[in-house]
Coordinates of N, CA and C and ligand atoms in Angstrom, one line a residue:
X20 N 139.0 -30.9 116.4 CA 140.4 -30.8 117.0 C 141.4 -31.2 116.0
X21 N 141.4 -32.5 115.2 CA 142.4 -32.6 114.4 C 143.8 -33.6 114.9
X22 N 144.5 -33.6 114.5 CA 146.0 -34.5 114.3 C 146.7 -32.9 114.3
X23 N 147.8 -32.4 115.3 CA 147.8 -31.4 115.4 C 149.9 -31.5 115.5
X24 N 150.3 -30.4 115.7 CA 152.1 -30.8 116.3 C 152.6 -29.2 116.1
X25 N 153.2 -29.0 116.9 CA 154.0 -28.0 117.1 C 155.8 -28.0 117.3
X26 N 156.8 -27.8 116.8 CA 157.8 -27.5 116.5 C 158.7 -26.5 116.5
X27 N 159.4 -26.3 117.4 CA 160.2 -25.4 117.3 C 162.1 -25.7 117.3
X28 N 162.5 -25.2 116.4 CA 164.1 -25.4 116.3 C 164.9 -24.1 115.9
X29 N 165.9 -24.1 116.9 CA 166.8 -22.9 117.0 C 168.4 -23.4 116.6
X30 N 168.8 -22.8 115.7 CA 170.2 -22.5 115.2 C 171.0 -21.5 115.1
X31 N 172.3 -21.4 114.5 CA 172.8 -20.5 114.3 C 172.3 -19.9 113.0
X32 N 171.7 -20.5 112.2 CA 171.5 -20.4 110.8 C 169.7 -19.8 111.0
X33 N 169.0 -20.5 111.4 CA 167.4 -20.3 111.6 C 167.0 -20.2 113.0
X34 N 166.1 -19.4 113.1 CA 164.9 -19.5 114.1 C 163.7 -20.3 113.6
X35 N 163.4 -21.2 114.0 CA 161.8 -21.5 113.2 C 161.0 -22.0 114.3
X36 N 159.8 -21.7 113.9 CA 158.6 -22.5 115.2 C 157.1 -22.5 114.0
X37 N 156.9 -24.0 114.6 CA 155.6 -24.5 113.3 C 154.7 -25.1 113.8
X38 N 153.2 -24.5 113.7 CA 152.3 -25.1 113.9 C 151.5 -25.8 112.8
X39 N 151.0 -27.8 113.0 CA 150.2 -27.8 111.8 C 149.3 -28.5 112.6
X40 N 148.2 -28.6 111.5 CA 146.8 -29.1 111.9 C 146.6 -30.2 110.9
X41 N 146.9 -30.8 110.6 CA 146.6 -31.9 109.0 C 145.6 -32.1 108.8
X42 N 144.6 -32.3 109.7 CA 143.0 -32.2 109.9 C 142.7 -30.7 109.8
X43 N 143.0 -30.1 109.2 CA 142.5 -28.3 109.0 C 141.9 -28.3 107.7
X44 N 141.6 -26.8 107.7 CA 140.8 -25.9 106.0 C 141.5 -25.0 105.3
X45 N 142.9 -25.5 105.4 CA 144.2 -24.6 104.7 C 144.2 -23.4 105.1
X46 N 143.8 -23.2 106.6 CA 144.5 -21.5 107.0 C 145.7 -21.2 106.9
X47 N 146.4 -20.7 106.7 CA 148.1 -20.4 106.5 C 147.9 -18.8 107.1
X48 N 149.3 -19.1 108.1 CA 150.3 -17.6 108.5 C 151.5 -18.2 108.6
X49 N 152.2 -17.6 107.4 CA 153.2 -18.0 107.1 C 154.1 -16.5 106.9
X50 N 155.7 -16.7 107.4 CA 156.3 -15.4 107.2 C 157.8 -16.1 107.6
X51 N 158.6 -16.4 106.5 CA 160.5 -16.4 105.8 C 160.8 -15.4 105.8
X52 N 160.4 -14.3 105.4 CA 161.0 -13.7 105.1 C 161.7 -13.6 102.8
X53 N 161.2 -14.5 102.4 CA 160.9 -15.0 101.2 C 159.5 -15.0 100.9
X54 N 159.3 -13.9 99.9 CA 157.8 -13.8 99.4 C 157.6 -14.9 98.6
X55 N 158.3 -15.1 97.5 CA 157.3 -16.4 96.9 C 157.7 -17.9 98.0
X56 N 158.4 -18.1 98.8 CA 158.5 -19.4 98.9 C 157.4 -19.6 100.4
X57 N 156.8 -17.9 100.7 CA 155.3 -17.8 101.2 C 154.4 -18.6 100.7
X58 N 154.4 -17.8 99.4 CA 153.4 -17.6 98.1 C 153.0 -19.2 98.1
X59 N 154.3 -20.1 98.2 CA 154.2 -21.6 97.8 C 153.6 -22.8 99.6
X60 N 154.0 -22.1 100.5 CA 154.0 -22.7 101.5 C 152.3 -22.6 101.7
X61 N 151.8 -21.2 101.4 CA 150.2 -20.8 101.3 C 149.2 -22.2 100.9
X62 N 150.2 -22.1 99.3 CA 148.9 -23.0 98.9 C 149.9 -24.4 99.2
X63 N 150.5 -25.0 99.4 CA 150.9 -26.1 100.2 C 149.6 -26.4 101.2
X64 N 149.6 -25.3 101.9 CA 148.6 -25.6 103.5 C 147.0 -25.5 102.8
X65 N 147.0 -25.0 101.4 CA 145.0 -24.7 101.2 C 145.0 -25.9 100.6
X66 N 145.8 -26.8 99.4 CA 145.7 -27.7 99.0 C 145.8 -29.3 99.8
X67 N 146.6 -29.2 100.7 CA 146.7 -29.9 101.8 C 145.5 -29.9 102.2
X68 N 144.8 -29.1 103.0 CA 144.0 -28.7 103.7 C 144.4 -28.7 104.9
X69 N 145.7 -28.2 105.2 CA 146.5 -27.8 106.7 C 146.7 -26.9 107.0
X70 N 146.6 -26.8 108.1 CA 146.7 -25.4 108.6 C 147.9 -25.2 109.5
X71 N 148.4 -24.2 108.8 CA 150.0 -23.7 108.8 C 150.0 -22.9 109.9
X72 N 150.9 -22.8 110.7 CA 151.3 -21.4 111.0 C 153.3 -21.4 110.9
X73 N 153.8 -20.7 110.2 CA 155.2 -21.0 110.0 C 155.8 -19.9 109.7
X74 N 156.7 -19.2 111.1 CA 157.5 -18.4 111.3 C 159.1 -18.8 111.4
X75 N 159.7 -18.1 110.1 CA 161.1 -18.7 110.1 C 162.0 -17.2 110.0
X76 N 162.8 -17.0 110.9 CA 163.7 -16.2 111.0 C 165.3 -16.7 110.3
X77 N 165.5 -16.6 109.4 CA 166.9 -16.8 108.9 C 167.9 -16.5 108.3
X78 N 168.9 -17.0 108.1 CA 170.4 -15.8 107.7 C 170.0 -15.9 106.4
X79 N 169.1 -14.5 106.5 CA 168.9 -14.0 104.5 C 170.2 -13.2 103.7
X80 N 170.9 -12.8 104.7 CA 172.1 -11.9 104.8 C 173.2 -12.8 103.8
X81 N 173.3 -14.1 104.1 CA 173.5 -15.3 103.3 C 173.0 -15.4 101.9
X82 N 171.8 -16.6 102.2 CA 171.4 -16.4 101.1 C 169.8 -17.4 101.6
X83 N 169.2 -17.7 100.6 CA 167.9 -18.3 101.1 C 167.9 -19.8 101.1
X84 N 169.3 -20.2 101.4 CA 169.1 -21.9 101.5 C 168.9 -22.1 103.0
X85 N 169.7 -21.5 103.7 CA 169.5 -22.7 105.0 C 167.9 -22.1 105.8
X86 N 166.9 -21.1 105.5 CA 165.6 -20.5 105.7 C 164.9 -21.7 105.1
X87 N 165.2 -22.1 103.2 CA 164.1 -23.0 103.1 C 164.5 -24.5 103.6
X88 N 165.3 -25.0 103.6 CA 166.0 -26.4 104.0 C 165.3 -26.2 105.3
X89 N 165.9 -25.9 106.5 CA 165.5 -25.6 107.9 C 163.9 -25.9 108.2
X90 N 163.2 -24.8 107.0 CA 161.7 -25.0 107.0 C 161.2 -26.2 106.6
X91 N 161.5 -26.8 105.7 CA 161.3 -28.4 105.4 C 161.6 -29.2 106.0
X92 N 162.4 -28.9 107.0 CA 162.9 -30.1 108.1 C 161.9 -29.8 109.4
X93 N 161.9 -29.0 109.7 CA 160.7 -28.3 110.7 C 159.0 -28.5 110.6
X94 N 158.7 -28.6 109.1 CA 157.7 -29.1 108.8 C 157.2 -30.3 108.5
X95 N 158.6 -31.2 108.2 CA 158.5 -32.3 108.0 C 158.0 -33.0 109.5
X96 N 158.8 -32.5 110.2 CA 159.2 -32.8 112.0 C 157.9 -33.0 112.5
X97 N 157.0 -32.0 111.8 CA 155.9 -31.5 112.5 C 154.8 -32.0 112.2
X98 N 154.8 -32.7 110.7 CA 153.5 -33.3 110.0 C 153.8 -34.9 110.5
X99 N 155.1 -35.2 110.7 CA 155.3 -36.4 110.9 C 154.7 -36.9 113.0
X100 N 154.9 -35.8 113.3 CA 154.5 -36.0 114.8 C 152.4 -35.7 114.9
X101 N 151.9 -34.8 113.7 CA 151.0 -35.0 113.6 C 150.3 -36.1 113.7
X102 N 151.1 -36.8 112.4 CA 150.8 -38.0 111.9 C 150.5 -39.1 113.3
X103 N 151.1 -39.2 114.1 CA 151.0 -40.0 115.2 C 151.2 -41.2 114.8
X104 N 150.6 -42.2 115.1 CA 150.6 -43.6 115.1 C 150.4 -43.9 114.0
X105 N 149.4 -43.3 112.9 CA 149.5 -43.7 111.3 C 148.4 -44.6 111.3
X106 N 147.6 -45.1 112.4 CA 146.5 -45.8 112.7 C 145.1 -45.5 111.3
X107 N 144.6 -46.2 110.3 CA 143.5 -45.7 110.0 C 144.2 -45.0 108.8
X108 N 145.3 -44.9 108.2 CA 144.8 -43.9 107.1 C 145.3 -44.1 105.8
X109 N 145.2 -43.6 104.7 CA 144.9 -43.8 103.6 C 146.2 -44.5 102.8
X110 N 147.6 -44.1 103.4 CA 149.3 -44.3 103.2 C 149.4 -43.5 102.0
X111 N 148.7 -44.0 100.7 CA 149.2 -43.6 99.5 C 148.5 -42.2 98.6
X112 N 149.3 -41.5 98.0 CA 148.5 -40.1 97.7 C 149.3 -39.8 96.1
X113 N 148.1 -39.5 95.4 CA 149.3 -39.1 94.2 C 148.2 -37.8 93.6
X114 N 148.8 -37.3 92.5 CA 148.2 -36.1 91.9 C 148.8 -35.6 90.7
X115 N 147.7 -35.6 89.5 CA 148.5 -35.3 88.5 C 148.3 -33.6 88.2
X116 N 149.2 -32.4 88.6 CA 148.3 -30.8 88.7 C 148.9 -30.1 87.7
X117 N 147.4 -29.5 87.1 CA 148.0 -28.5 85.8 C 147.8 -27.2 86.6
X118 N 148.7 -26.1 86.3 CA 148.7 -24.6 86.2 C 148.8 -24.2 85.1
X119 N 148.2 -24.0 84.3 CA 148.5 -23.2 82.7 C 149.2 -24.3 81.9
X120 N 150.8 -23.3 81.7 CA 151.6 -24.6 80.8 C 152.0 -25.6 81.6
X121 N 151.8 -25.5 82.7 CA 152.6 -26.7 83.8 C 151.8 -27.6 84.1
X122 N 152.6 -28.8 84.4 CA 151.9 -30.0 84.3 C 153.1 -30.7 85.5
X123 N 152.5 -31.2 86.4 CA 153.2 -31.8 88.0 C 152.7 -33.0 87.9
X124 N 153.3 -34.1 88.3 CA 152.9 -35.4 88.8 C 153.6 -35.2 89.7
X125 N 152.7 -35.8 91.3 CA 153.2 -36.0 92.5 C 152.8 -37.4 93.0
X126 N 153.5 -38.2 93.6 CA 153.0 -39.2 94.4 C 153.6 -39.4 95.6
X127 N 152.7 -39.9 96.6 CA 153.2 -40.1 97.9 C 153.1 -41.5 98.6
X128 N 154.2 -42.0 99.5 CA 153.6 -43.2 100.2 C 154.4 -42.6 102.0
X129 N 153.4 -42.7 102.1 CA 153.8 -42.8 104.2 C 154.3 -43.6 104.6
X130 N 155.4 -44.2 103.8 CA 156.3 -45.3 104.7 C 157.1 -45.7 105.8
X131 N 157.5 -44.5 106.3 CA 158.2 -44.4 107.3 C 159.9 -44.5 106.8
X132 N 159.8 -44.1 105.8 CA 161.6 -44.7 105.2 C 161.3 -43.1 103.8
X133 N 162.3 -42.3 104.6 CA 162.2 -41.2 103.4 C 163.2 -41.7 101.9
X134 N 162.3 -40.6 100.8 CA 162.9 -41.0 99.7 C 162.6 -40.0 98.9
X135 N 163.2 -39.4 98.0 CA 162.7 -38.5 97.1 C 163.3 -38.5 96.0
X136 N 162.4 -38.7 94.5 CA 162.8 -39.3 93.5 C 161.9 -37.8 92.5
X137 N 163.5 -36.9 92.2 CA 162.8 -35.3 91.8 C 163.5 -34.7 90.4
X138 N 162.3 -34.8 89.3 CA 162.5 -34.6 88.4 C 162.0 -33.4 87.9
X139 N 162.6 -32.0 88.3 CA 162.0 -30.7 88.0 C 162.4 -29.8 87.3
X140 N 163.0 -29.8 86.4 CA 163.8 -28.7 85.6 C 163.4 -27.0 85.3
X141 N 164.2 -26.6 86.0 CA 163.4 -24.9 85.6 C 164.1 -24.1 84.9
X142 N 164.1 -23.2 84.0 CA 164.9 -22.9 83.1 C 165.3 -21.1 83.5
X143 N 164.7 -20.7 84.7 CA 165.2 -19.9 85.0 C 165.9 -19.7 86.9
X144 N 167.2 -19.1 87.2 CA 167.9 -19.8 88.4 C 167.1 -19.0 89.8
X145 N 165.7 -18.6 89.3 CA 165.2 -17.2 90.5 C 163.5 -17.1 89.9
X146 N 163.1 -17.3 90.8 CA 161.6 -16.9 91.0 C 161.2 -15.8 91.8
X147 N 160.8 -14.5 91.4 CA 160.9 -13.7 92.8 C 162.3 -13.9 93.4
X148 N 162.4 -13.6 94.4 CA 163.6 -13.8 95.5 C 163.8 -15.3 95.9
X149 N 162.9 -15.9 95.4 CA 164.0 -18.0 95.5 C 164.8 -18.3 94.5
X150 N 165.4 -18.9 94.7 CA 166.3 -19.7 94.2 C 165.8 -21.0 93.8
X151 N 165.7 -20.9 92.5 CA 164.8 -22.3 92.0 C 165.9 -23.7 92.5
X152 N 166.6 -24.0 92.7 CA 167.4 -24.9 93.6 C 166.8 -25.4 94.2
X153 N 166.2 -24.0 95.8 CA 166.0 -24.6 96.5 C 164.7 -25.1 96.9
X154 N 164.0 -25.6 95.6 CA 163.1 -26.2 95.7 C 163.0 -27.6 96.0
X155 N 164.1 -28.0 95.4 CA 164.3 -29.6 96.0 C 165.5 -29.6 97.4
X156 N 165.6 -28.4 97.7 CA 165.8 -28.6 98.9 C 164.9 -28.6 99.7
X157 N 164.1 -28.2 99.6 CA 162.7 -27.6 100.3 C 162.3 -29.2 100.5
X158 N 162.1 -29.9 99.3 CA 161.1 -31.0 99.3 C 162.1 -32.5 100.2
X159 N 163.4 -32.4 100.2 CA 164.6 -33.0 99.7 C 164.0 -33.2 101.7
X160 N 164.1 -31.9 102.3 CA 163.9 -32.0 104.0 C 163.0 -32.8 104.6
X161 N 161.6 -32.0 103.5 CA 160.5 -32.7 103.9 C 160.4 -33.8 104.2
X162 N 160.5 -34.4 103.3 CA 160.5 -35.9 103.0 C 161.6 -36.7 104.2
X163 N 162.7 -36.2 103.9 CA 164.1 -37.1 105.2 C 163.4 -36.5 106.6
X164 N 162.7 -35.5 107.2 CA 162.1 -35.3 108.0 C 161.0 -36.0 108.2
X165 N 160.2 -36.6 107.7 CA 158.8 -36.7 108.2 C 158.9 -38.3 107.3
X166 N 159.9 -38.7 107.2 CA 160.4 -40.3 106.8 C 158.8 -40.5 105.7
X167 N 158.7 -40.1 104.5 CA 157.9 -40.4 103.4 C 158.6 -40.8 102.0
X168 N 158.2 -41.4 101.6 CA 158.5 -41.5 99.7 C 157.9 -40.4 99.2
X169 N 158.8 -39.7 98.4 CA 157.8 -38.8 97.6 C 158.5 -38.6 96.2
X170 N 157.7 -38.4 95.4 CA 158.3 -38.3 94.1 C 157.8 -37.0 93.5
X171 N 158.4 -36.4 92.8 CA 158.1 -35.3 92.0 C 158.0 -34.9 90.3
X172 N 157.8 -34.7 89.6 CA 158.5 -34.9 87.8 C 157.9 -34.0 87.1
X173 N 158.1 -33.0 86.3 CA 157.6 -32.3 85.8 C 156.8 -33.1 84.4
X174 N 156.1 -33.0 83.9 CA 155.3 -33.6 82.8 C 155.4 -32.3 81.5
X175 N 155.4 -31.1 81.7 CA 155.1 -29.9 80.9 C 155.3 -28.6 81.7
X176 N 155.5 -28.2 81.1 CA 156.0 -26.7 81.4 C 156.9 -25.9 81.0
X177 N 157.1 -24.3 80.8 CA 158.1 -23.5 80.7 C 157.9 -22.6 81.8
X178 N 157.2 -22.0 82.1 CA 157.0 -21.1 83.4 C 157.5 -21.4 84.3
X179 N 158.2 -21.0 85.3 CA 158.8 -21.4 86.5 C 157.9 -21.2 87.7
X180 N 157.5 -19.6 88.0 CA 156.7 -19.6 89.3 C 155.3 -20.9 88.8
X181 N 154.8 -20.9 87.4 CA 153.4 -21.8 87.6 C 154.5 -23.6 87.6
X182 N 156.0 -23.7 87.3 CA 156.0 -25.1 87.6 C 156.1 -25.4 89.2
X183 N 157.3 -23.9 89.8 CA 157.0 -24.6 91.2 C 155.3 -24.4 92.0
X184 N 154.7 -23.8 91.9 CA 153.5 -23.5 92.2 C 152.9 -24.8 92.1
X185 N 152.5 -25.8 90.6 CA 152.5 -27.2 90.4 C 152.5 -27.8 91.4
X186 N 154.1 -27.8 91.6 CA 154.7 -28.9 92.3 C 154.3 -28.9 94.0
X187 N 154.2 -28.3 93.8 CA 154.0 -27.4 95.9 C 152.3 -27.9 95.9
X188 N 151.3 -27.9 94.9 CA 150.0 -28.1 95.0 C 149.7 -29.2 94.8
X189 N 150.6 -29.9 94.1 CA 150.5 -31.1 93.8 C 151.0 -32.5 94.8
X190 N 152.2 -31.8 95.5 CA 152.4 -32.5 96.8 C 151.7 -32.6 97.9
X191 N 150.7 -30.9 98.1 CA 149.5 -31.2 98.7 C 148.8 -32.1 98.9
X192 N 148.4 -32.0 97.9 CA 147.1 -32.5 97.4 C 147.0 -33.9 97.3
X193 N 148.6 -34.7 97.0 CA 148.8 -36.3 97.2 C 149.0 -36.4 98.8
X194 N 149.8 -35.6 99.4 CA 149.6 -35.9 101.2 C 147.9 -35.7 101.9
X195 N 147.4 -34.7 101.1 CA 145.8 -34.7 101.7 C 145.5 -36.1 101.6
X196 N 145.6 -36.6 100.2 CA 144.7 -38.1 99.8 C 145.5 -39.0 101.2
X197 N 147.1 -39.3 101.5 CA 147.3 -40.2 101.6 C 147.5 -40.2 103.3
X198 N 147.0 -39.1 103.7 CA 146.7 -38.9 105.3 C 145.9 -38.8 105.9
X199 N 144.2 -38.7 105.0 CA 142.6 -39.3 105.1 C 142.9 -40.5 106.1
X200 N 141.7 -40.2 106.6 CA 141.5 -41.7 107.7 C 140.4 -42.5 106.6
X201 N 140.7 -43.8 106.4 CA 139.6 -44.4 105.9 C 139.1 -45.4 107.2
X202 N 138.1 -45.6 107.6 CA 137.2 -46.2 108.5 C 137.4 -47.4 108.5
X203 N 137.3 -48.2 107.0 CA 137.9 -49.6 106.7 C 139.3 -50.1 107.0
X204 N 140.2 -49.0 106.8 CA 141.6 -49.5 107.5 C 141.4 -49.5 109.0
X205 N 141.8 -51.0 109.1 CA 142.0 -51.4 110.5 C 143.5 -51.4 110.9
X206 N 143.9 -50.3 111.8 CA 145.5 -50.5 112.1 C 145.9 -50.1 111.2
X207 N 147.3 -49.9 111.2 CA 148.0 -49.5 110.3 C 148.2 -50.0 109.1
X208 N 148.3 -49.2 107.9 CA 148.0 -50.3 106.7 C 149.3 -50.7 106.1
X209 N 149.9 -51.6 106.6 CA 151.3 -52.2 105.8 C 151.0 -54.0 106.5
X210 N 151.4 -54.5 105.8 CA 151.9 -56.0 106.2 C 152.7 -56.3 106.9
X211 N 153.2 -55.5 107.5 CA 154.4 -55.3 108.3 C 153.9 -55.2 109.7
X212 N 152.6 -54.7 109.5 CA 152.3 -53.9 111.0 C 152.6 -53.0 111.5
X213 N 153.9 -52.3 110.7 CA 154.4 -51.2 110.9 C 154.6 -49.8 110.1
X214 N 154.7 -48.8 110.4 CA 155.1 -47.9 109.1 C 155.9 -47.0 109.8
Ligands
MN315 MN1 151.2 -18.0 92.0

């Protein structure tokens, strides 16, 4: 069955509705209407190991900010309601990911207090049809949505689709580690009692 949440938010700007499974095998159906910021949500969910489903209708007519912002608040919404009680699990997640020339360091903590501390420089302003911008927009929602610390930094790279690709597998891949249930955490793991 899984840690499961479904989401849906309507605007003037987006339609979105999101299913995730955080306990999943990275299935993804995913459709923006943006092929690479697909491309990137895909392996988000295989490297995570969540299973996506994320249908976003948005003013592309515009341009492709308020489609990926929207979607990072929607999914944030969604992994955070997953998340449930936070009972049992791992809090902290990091990952250091190569693609070729690119090199990602990601770290995560589940604190309940968003933060995003993003060091990504790309040297070209378009990937396919994204807007390399809105990449820290993308991450910028996540995060104030689903109340996490996250950090991002590029280490190496010139490539743009293999740095954001990096970074998107690499934030995976630190939320897979830091949303594991370990059996030894008793209750929530902060000194606080709370997260
Ligand atoms: Mn790729």
């Amino acid at each position: 069955m899984g840690r499961t949440a479904e989401v849906s938010r309507k605007t003037k700007e987006t339609d979105i509705k999101a299913v995730i499974n955080i306990d999943g095998s990275g299935i993804c159906n995913v459709s923006t209407g943006i092929g690479f910021f697909d491309h990137m949500i895909s392996g988000f969910a295989k490297h995570g190991l969540f299973d996506i489903d994320l249908t976003v209708k948005g003013d592309l007519e515009v341009d492709g900010h308020h489609t990926v912002e929207d979607a990072g608040i929607v999914l944030g919404q969604a992994f955070a309601e997953a998340l449930g009680s936070k009972e049992g699990i791992t809090r902290f997640g990091d990952c250091m990911l190569p693609m070729d020339d690119a090199l990602v360091l990601a770290a995560v903590d589940i604190s309940g207090r968003h933060y995003l501390e993003y060091d990504l420089p790309f040297d070209t302003y378009m990937i396919g049809d994204l807007d390399t911008q809105l990449v820290k927009e993308f991450f910028y929602a996540f995060a104030d949505s689903s109340k996490i610390n996250l950090h991002i930094k590029k280490i190496n790279g010139s490539n743009s689709h293999h740095i954001a690709e990096a970074a998107f597998k690499a934030v995976a891949f630190s939320l897979r580690k830091a949303v594991e249930i370990n059996p030894r955490v008793a209750g929530v793991p902060s000194t606080k009692g709370t997260l």
